Amino acid sequence: SGTILLLNARSNHQSTLKVKVLRGPVVESVYGLGTVVSARTYTLKTGVTTQVRSISVKEGELVQNGKQLISLDSIGIQKAPFTGTVTNIGYKVGENVFPQTPIITLVDLTDRYLTVSLEQEGALRVRPGQNALLSFESLRGQKYAGKIRSIFPNEGQFIVHIDVKAMPGEILPGMTADVAIEIAKRDSAQLVPT
């Protein structure tokens, strides 16, 4: 136990209060909003105008590596380069496809990580190997551990890449999480209640 002296600045009145002072950990963190990203995404585009002959998959379908995705007139059959989920089909059979427009997108929903954009002050204190604590709005009450893989600049922003070992399967790319990156910790600090 300890004694705290309280002073009221207006009346210059002093009083004492007995409180229990504890010892425990204190963590300093940098906070941000993270976005889930898939480590593998494939978007089929062409360099020439062509036409869709056939489509062998549907949006939302899980396809195996090597499965036929689509057949195009001047390019032929296109197959899945890895096992993933079809998240976009931009054309229908018989439609003309123009150069550099997305035709079909395949995403690996099992290999995900988080990115967090930080302001300069926070970015200066973040290092690879630091721990992060994540919470998803839809899964409140559950916390997930992450580790900082890298931090790098990207078009005036400072991006932190966070690996998460046990990310729940229902968390999809594009979803967001509150992130606390641990930048300092004292295991045996004096804790005084406010």
XYZ file of N, CA and C in Angstrom:
582
model
N 0.840 -1.193 0.000
C 0.000 0.000 0.000
C 0.872 1.239 0.000
N 0.303 2.329 -0.469
C 1.027 3.582 -0.505
C 0.082 4.722 -0.219
N 0.617 5.891 -0.013
C -0.180 7.075 0.248
C 0.083 8.084 -0.846
N -0.978 8.677 -1.349
C -0.860 9.680 -2.396
C -1.381 10.989 -1.843
N -0.639 12.067 -2.073
C -1.043 13.401 -1.654
C -1.775 14.065 -2.800
N -3.013 14.487 -2.569
C -3.822 15.157 -3.577
C -3.869 16.642 -3.272
N -3.768 17.474 -4.278
C -3.797 18.920 -4.102
C -4.835 19.497 -5.050
N -5.785 20.223 -4.507
C -6.790 20.908 -5.310
C -6.223 22.280 -5.648
N -5.968 22.536 -6.917
C -5.289 23.765 -7.346
C -6.125 25.011 -7.059
N -7.425 24.924 -7.085
C -8.268 26.103 -6.872
C -8.294 26.548 -5.410
N -8.459 25.577 -4.525
C -8.610 25.951 -3.110
C -7.328 25.783 -2.321
N -6.297 25.254 -2.967
C -5.042 24.985 -2.277
C -5.247 24.015 -1.122
N -6.280 23.194 -1.219
C -6.631 22.228 -0.188
C -5.905 20.914 -0.454
N -5.290 20.368 0.588
C -4.587 19.103 0.458
C -5.376 18.004 1.143
N -5.293 16.803 0.556
C -5.884 15.631 1.193
C -5.029 14.422 0.846
N -5.154 13.390 1.607
C -4.400 12.166 1.345
C -5.373 11.041 1.034
N -4.877 10.105 0.270
C -5.690 8.976 -0.150
C -4.808 7.742 -0.096
N -5.303 6.706 0.550
C -4.545 5.452 0.599
C -5.003 4.571 -0.549
N -4.031 4.100 -1.313
C -4.315 3.211 -2.436
C -3.334 2.054 -2.412
N -3.705 0.995 -3.094
C -2.813 -0.149 -3.192
C -1.956 0.029 -4.440
N -0.646 0.097 -4.257
C 0.293 0.222 -5.368
C 0.747 -1.187 -5.728
N 0.614 -1.533 -7.010
C 0.965 -2.870 -7.481
C 2.199 -2.824 -8.368
N 2.767 -3.987 -8.612
C 3.845 -4.114 -9.578
C 3.347 -4.984 -10.717
N 3.699 -4.577 -11.936
C 3.261 -5.353 -13.089
C 3.823 -4.771 -14.369
N 3.448 -5.353 -15.503
C 3.993 -4.898 -16.782
C 3.306 -3.633 -17.297
N 4.083 -2.784 -17.959
C 3.567 -1.604 -18.648
C 4.083 -1.680 -20.083
N 3.180 -1.532 -21.036
C 3.534 -1.648 -22.442
C 3.255 -0.329 -23.139
N 4.227 0.150 -23.916
C 4.036 1.330 -24.762
C 3.826 0.832 -26.187
N 2.793 1.344 -26.842
C 2.436 0.839 -28.160
C 2.208 1.962 -29.162
N 2.338 1.613 -30.437
C 1.929 2.461 -31.557
C 0.672 1.813 -32.123
N -0.360 2.612 -32.354
C -1.650 2.074 -32.776
C -1.953 2.433 -34.227
N -2.690 1.549 -34.884
C -3.100 1.795 -36.255
C -4.233 0.875 -36.658
N -4.745 1.106 -37.832
C -5.797 0.270 -38.398
C -5.170 -0.559 -39.509
N -5.227 -1.882 -39.359
C -4.611 -2.781 -40.325
C -5.625 -3.332 -41.307
N -5.147 -3.694 -42.483
C -5.975 -4.303 -43.518
C -5.399 -5.668 -43.866
N -6.269 -6.674 -43.938
C -5.849 -8.024 -44.287
C -5.570 -8.081 -45.794
N -4.432 -8.693 -46.147
C -3.991 -8.801 -47.536
C -3.644 -10.260 -47.811
N -3.953 -10.726 -49.013
C -3.546 -12.068 -49.426
C -2.121 -12.007 -49.973
N -1.310 -12.983 -49.604
C 0.069 -13.028 -50.082
C 0.146 -13.403 -51.558
N -0.893 -14.092 -52.077
C -0.877 -14.493 -53.484
C -2.199 -14.105 -54.148
N -2.091 -13.249 -55.171
C -3.232 -12.843 -55.986
C -2.810 -12.900 -57.441
N -3.670 -13.468 -58.277
C -3.392 -13.571 -59.709
C -4.531 -12.877 -60.447
N -4.196 -11.893 -61.276
C -5.185 -11.218 -62.114
C -4.781 -11.413 -63.559
N -5.662 -12.079 -64.329
C -5.394 -12.327 -65.741
C -5.767 -11.095 -66.549
N -4.806 -10.595 -67.332
C -5.013 -9.494 -68.273
C -4.349 -9.900 -69.580
N -4.748 -9.296 -70.678
C -4.101 -9.587 -71.955
C -3.483 -8.314 -72.520
N -2.621 -8.494 -73.497
C -2.013 -7.355 -74.173
C -2.661 -7.064 -75.515
N -3.661 -7.885 -75.872
C -4.340 -7.716 -77.156
C -5.850 -7.812 -76.947
N -6.610 -7.275 -77.909
C -8.057 -7.431 -77.867
C -8.397 -8.857 -78.276
N -9.300 -9.494 -77.523
C -9.684 -10.878 -77.786
C -11.139 -11.064 -77.381
N -11.628 -12.293 -77.467
C -13.014 -12.593 -77.107
C -13.043 -13.814 -76.201
N -13.992 -13.817 -75.249
C -14.137 -14.935 -74.321
C -14.862 -16.075 -75.032
N -14.200 -17.252 -75.109
C -14.810 -18.452 -75.703
C -15.624 -19.227 -74.672
N -15.006 -19.479 -73.501
C -15.699 -20.225 -72.441
C -15.118 -19.847 -71.086
N -15.952 -19.985 -70.059
C -15.534 -19.750 -68.675
C -15.811 -21.033 -67.908
N -14.801 -21.573 -67.234
C -14.911 -22.879 -66.574
C -15.119 -22.793 -65.071
N -15.151 -21.590 -64.509
C -15.268 -21.423 -63.059
C -16.331 -20.382 -62.742
N -16.678 -20.271 -61.454
C -17.637 -19.268 -60.985
C -16.998 -18.443 -59.874
N -17.483 -17.228 -59.683
C -16.993 -16.411 -58.573
C -17.293 -17.118 -57.252
N -16.319 -17.088 -56.350
C -16.462 -17.745 -55.051
C -16.020 -19.194 -55.052
N -15.697 -19.738 -56.205
C -15.300 -21.146 -56.306
C -13.830 -21.325 -55.933
N -13.554 -22.365 -55.145
C -12.177 -22.749 -54.827
C -11.690 -23.651 -55.957
N -10.612 -23.260 -56.623
C -10.081 -24.046 -57.739
C -8.675 -24.527 -57.407
N -8.355 -25.702 -57.915
C -7.045 -26.305 -57.665
C -6.029 -25.784 -58.672
N -4.774 -25.822 -58.282
C -3.672 -25.444 -59.156
C -3.759 -26.237 -60.464
N -3.690 -25.559 -61.603
C -3.716 -26.206 -62.902
C -5.101 -26.364 -63.512
N -6.162 -26.036 -62.771
C -7.518 -26.160 -63.324
C -7.755 -25.071 -64.369
N -8.494 -25.418 -65.431
C -8.832 -24.449 -66.466
C -9.738 -23.372 -65.881
N -9.379 -22.106 -66.149
C -10.173 -20.972 -65.700
C -11.055 -20.439 -66.818
N -10.415 -20.141 -67.950
C -11.097 -19.449 -69.038
C -10.404 -19.764 -70.352
N -11.149 -19.674 -71.455
C -10.565 -19.846 -72.784
C -10.828 -18.579 -73.580
N -9.773 -18.025 -74.183
C -9.858 -16.787 -74.957
C -9.466 -17.066 -76.405
N -10.082 -16.359 -77.364
C -9.866 -16.610 -78.793
C -8.398 -16.630 -79.197
N -7.701 -15.547 -79.017
C -6.340 -15.464 -79.547
C -5.277 -15.946 -78.580
N -5.679 -16.312 -77.376
C -4.690 -16.687 -76.356
C -4.835 -18.146 -75.943
N -6.041 -18.681 -76.022
C -6.267 -20.071 -75.665
C -6.696 -20.246 -74.222
N -6.430 -21.438 -73.689
C -6.874 -21.820 -72.338
C -5.919 -21.246 -71.301
N -6.496 -20.648 -70.262
C -5.716 -20.124 -69.140
C -6.042 -20.953 -67.905
N -5.001 -21.406 -67.189
C -5.175 -22.278 -66.024
C -4.748 -21.565 -64.747
N -5.245 -22.072 -63.623
C -4.920 -21.507 -62.312
C -3.450 -21.757 -61.988
N -2.689 -20.698 -61.644
C -1.272 -20.878 -61.313
C -1.042 -21.393 -59.887
N -2.091 -21.390 -59.058
C -2.030 -21.914 -57.689
C -3.451 -22.225 -57.243
N -3.595 -22.931 -56.128
C -4.917 -23.207 -55.573
C -5.426 -21.944 -54.903
N -6.627 -21.518 -55.282
C -7.178 -20.294 -54.724
C -8.665 -20.163 -55.020
N -9.227 -19.041 -54.617
C -10.652 -18.761 -54.795
C -10.821 -17.688 -55.859
N -11.748 -17.929 -56.792
C -12.052 -16.951 -57.836
C -12.840 -15.817 -57.182
N -12.308 -14.603 -57.243
C -12.973 -13.466 -56.596
C -13.565 -12.475 -57.584
N -13.241 -12.622 -58.877
C -13.808 -11.709 -59.866
C -13.727 -12.344 -61.248
N -14.836 -12.263 -61.986
C -14.867 -12.602 -63.408
C -15.439 -11.372 -64.095
N -14.612 -10.692 -64.878
C -14.988 -9.401 -65.439
C -15.764 -9.447 -66.743
N -15.871 -10.622 -67.366
C -16.522 -10.716 -68.671
C -17.412 -11.950 -68.729
N -18.302 -11.959 -69.745
C -19.163 -13.109 -70.021
C -18.730 -13.734 -71.345
N -19.166 -14.967 -71.560
C -18.860 -15.670 -72.810
C -19.366 -14.835 -73.987
N -18.494 -14.667 -74.985
C -18.838 -13.919 -76.184
C -18.452 -12.452 -76.144
N -18.124 -11.941 -74.983
C -17.759 -10.515 -74.888
C -16.323 -10.293 -75.350
N -16.088 -9.098 -75.876
C -14.740 -8.688 -76.263
C -13.978 -8.222 -75.039
N -12.727 -8.634 -74.962
C -11.838 -8.260 -73.865
C -10.813 -7.280 -74.417
N -10.642 -6.165 -73.733
C -9.702 -5.152 -74.191
C -8.399 -5.240 -73.408
N -7.285 -4.822 -74.014
C -5.971 -4.961 -73.373
C -5.922 -4.315 -71.976
N -5.209 -5.001 -71.090
C -4.898 -4.542 -69.732
C -6.121 -4.348 -68.825
N -7.242 -4.977 -69.161
C -8.396 -4.949 -68.255
C -8.466 -6.298 -67.544
N -8.774 -6.319 -66.245
C -8.835 -7.589 -65.508
C -9.936 -8.499 -66.070
N -9.556 -9.726 -66.375
C -10.498 -10.706 -66.909
C -10.988 -11.614 -65.792
N -10.053 -12.117 -65.004
C -10.391 -13.022 -63.914
C -9.357 -12.838 -62.804
N -9.798 -12.931 -61.554
C -8.895 -12.774 -60.405
C -9.009 -13.993 -59.506
N -7.862 -14.508 -59.082
C -7.760 -15.669 -58.205
C -6.963 -15.250 -56.968
N -7.474 -15.565 -55.773
C -6.827 -15.147 -54.526
C -6.646 -16.363 -53.617
N -5.465 -16.474 -53.010
C -5.212 -17.509 -52.005
C -5.705 -16.967 -50.666
N -6.827 -17.512 -50.180
C -7.421 -17.015 -48.939
C -6.799 -17.645 -47.698
N -5.835 -18.544 -47.871
C -5.217 -19.193 -46.713
C -3.912 -18.525 -46.294
N -3.276 -17.776 -47.166
C -1.986 -17.150 -46.884
C -2.191 -15.642 -46.798
N -2.441 -15.138 -45.563
C -2.792 -13.729 -45.371
C -1.874 -13.070 -44.357
N -1.777 -11.764 -44.461
C -1.036 -10.955 -43.494
C -1.739 -9.611 -43.379
N -1.246 -8.727 -42.525
C -1.831 -7.395 -42.355
C -0.851 -6.325 -42.791
N -1.384 -5.236 -43.316
C -0.580 -4.041 -43.537
C -1.204 -2.908 -42.740
N -0.349 -2.067 -42.186
C -0.777 -0.905 -41.410
C -0.018 0.303 -41.936
N -0.722 1.383 -42.199
C -0.094 2.634 -42.608
C 0.071 3.502 -41.371
N 1.311 3.937 -41.101
C 1.600 4.757 -39.920
C 2.070 6.142 -40.323
N 1.871 7.102 -39.427
C 2.444 8.425 -39.636
C 3.935 8.339 -39.295
N 4.684 9.341 -39.669
C 6.142 9.312 -39.534
C 6.602 9.075 -38.101
N 5.980 9.746 -37.137
C 6.426 9.619 -35.739
C 6.320 8.177 -35.248
N 5.215 7.522 -35.557
C 5.043 6.126 -35.159
C 5.971 5.206 -35.926
N 6.139 5.459 -37.216
C 6.977 4.612 -38.063
C 8.432 4.609 -37.593
N 8.902 5.737 -37.052
C 10.289 5.818 -36.579
C 10.561 4.887 -35.400
N 9.499 4.444 -34.701
C 9.685 3.618 -33.506
C 9.422 2.132 -33.760
N 9.003 1.788 -34.967
C 8.667 0.402 -35.287
C 9.857 -0.278 -35.956
N 10.121 -1.529 -35.542
C 11.244 -2.307 -36.067
C 10.788 -3.736 -36.376
N 11.414 -4.392 -37.364
C 11.128 -5.811 -37.612
C 11.390 -6.630 -36.346
N 10.536 -7.620 -36.116
C 10.669 -8.484 -34.942
C 9.824 -8.058 -33.763
N 9.300 -6.825 -33.759
C 8.450 -6.390 -32.649
C 7.117 -7.135 -32.698
N 6.498 -7.257 -31.531
C 5.211 -7.938 -31.421
C 4.070 -6.975 -31.685
N 2.965 -7.525 -32.179
C 1.750 -6.737 -32.406
C 0.572 -7.528 -31.860
N -0.430 -6.813 -31.380
C -1.662 -7.410 -30.880
C -2.799 -6.916 -31.760
N -3.608 -7.843 -32.283
C -4.658 -7.499 -33.232
C -6.025 -7.861 -32.671
N -7.007 -7.035 -32.992
C -8.392 -7.384 -32.673
C -9.270 -6.982 -33.843
N -10.135 -7.909 -34.236
C -11.065 -7.686 -35.341
C -12.418 -7.297 -34.762
N -13.051 -6.287 -35.348
C -14.310 -5.769 -34.817
C -15.360 -6.862 -34.682
N -15.436 -7.750 -35.651
C -16.457 -8.795 -35.608
C -16.119 -9.911 -34.617
N -14.890 -9.946 -34.117
C -14.467 -10.973 -33.166
C -13.979 -10.324 -31.875
N -14.730 -9.349 -31.371
C -14.324 -8.636 -30.154
C -14.148 -9.609 -28.994
N -13.211 -9.307 -28.135
C -12.922 -10.173 -27.005
C -11.820 -11.172 -27.310
N -11.479 -11.337 -28.580
C -10.401 -12.237 -28.957
C -9.246 -11.409 -29.512
N -8.056 -11.691 -29.026
C -6.853 -11.002 -29.492
C -5.970 -12.001 -30.227
N -5.269 -11.510 -31.246
C -4.396 -12.357 -32.047
C -3.004 -11.748 -32.073
N -1.999 -12.619 -31.999
C -0.611 -12.159 -31.958
C -0.037 -12.079 -33.367
N 0.748 -11.032 -33.585
C 1.439 -10.861 -34.846
C 2.874 -10.434 -34.595
N 3.682 -10.477 -35.643
C 5.079 -10.056 -35.548
C 5.398 -9.197 -36.761
N 6.118 -8.097 -36.521
C 6.487 -7.182 -37.594
C 7.534 -7.849 -38.485
N 7.205 -7.985 -39.776
C 8.168 -8.534 -40.738
C 9.014 -7.412 -41.321
N 8.359 -6.293 -41.708
C 9.109 -5.205 -42.336
C 8.326 -3.903 -42.232
N 9.042 -2.806 -42.465
C 8.438 -1.478 -42.575
C 9.120 -0.785 -43.742
N 8.316 -0.130 -44.599
C 8.876 0.464 -45.808
C 8.005 1.634 -46.260
N 8.603 2.578 -47.009
C 7.819 3.708 -47.530
C 7.106 3.302 -48.813
N 5.926 3.902 -49.040
C 5.179 3.632 -50.266
C 4.318 4.851 -50.572
N 4.735 5.641 -51.549
C 3.987 6.815 -52.000
C 3.617 7.754 -50.849
N 4.598 8.093 -50.033
C 4.393 9.040 -48.949
C 3.802 8.450 -47.684
N 3.547 7.152 -47.676
C 3.051 6.481 -46.469
C 4.137 5.552 -45.952
N 3.996 5.125 -44.702
C 4.945 4.203 -44.093
C 4.165 2.942 -43.749
N 4.457 1.871 -44.473
C 3.674 0.643 -44.406
C 4.391 -0.388 -43.542
N 3.641 -0.978 -42.611
C 4.154 -2.030 -41.748
C 3.503 -3.343 -42.186
N 4.334 -4.364 -42.434
C 3.869 -5.700 -42.815
C 3.898 -6.550 -41.545
N 2.732 -7.127 -41.162
C 2.613 -7.925 -39.936
C 2.202 -9.344 -40.291
N 3.019 -10.322 -39.897
C 2.667 -11.733 -40.065
C 1.829 -12.172 -38.871
N 0.802 -12.973 -39.132
C -0.090 -13.479 -38.087
C -0.136 -14.995 -38.220
N 0.278 -15.710 -37.168
C 0.347 -17.169 -37.240
C -1.029 -17.822 -37.239
N -1.914 -17.377 -36.388
C -3.197 -18.069 -36.193
C -4.375 -17.180 -36.574
N -4.353 -16.647 -37.803
C -5.468 -15.804 -38.232
C -6.673 -16.698 -38.518
N -7.844 -16.367 -37.960
C -9.030 -17.201 -38.175
C -9.384 -17.292 -39.656
N -9.904 -18.443 -40.070
C -10.245 -18.687 -41.464
C -11.308 -17.762 -42.000
N -12.186 -17.271 -41.127
C -13.272 -16.393 -41.585
C -12.809 -14.964 -41.871
N -11.591 -14.629 -41.514
C -11.043 -13.309 -41.801
C -10.542 -13.297 -43.242
N -11.108 -12.402 -44.054
C -10.824 -12.368 -45.486
C -10.017 -11.129 -45.870
N -9.303 -11.181 -46.998
C -8.600 -9.990 -47.483
C -9.569 -8.817 -47.628
N -9.103 -7.641 -47.201
C -9.927 -6.436 -47.230
C -10.539 -6.106 -45.880
N -10.641 -7.100 -44.967
C -11.170 -6.832 -43.626
C -10.130 -6.061 -42.822
N -10.589 -5.373 -41.776
C -9.688 -4.530 -40.995
C -9.595 -4.997 -39.546
N -8.497 -4.596 -38.901
C -8.248 -4.942 -37.505
C -7.595 -3.754 -36.806
N -7.916 -3.578 -35.520
C -7.198 -2.621 -34.686
C -5.865 -3.262 -34.318
N -4.785 -2.507 -34.459
C -3.439 -3.041 -34.255
C -2.715 -2.205 -33.207
N -2.090 -2.888 -32.246
C -1.218 -2.247 -31.258
C 0.163 -2.876 -31.402
N 1.145 -2.089 -31.847
C 2.512 -2.574 -32.029
C 3.307 -2.228 -30.781
N 3.831 -3.258 -30.124
C 4.572 -3.074 -28.875
C 5.961 -2.524 -29.174
N 6.208 -1.280 -28.707
C 7.519 -0.676 -28.976
C 8.398 -0.611 -27.735
N 7.804 -0.746 -26.542
C 8.578 -0.768 -25.297
C 7.762 -1.475 -24.233
N 8.461 -2.155 -23.303
C 7.766 -2.878 -22.230
C 8.649 -2.907 -20.999
N 8.026 -2.642 -19.843
C 8.708 -2.808 -18.551
C 7.915 -3.838 -17.772
N 8.582 -4.911 -17.371
C 7.878 -6.007 -16.709
C 7.542 -5.716 -15.250
N 8.327 -4.879 -14.576
C 8.102 -4.656 -13.153
C 8.016 -3.161 -12.852
N 6.910 -2.551 -13.278
C 6.706 -1.111 -13.028
C 5.721 -0.959 -11.869
N 5.801 0.189 -11.191
C 4.830 0.482 -10.135
C 3.553 0.976 -10.790
N 2.429 0.331 -10.456
C 1.142 0.668 -11.032
C 0.272 1.306 -9.967
N -0.134 2.555 -10.212
C -0.970 3.300 -9.281
C -2.315 3.531 -9.964
N -3.428 3.147 -9.319
C -4.736 3.365 -9.960
C -5.044 4.848 -10.105
N -5.774 5.199 -11.167
C -6.146 6.595 -11.366
C -7.463 6.883 -10.681
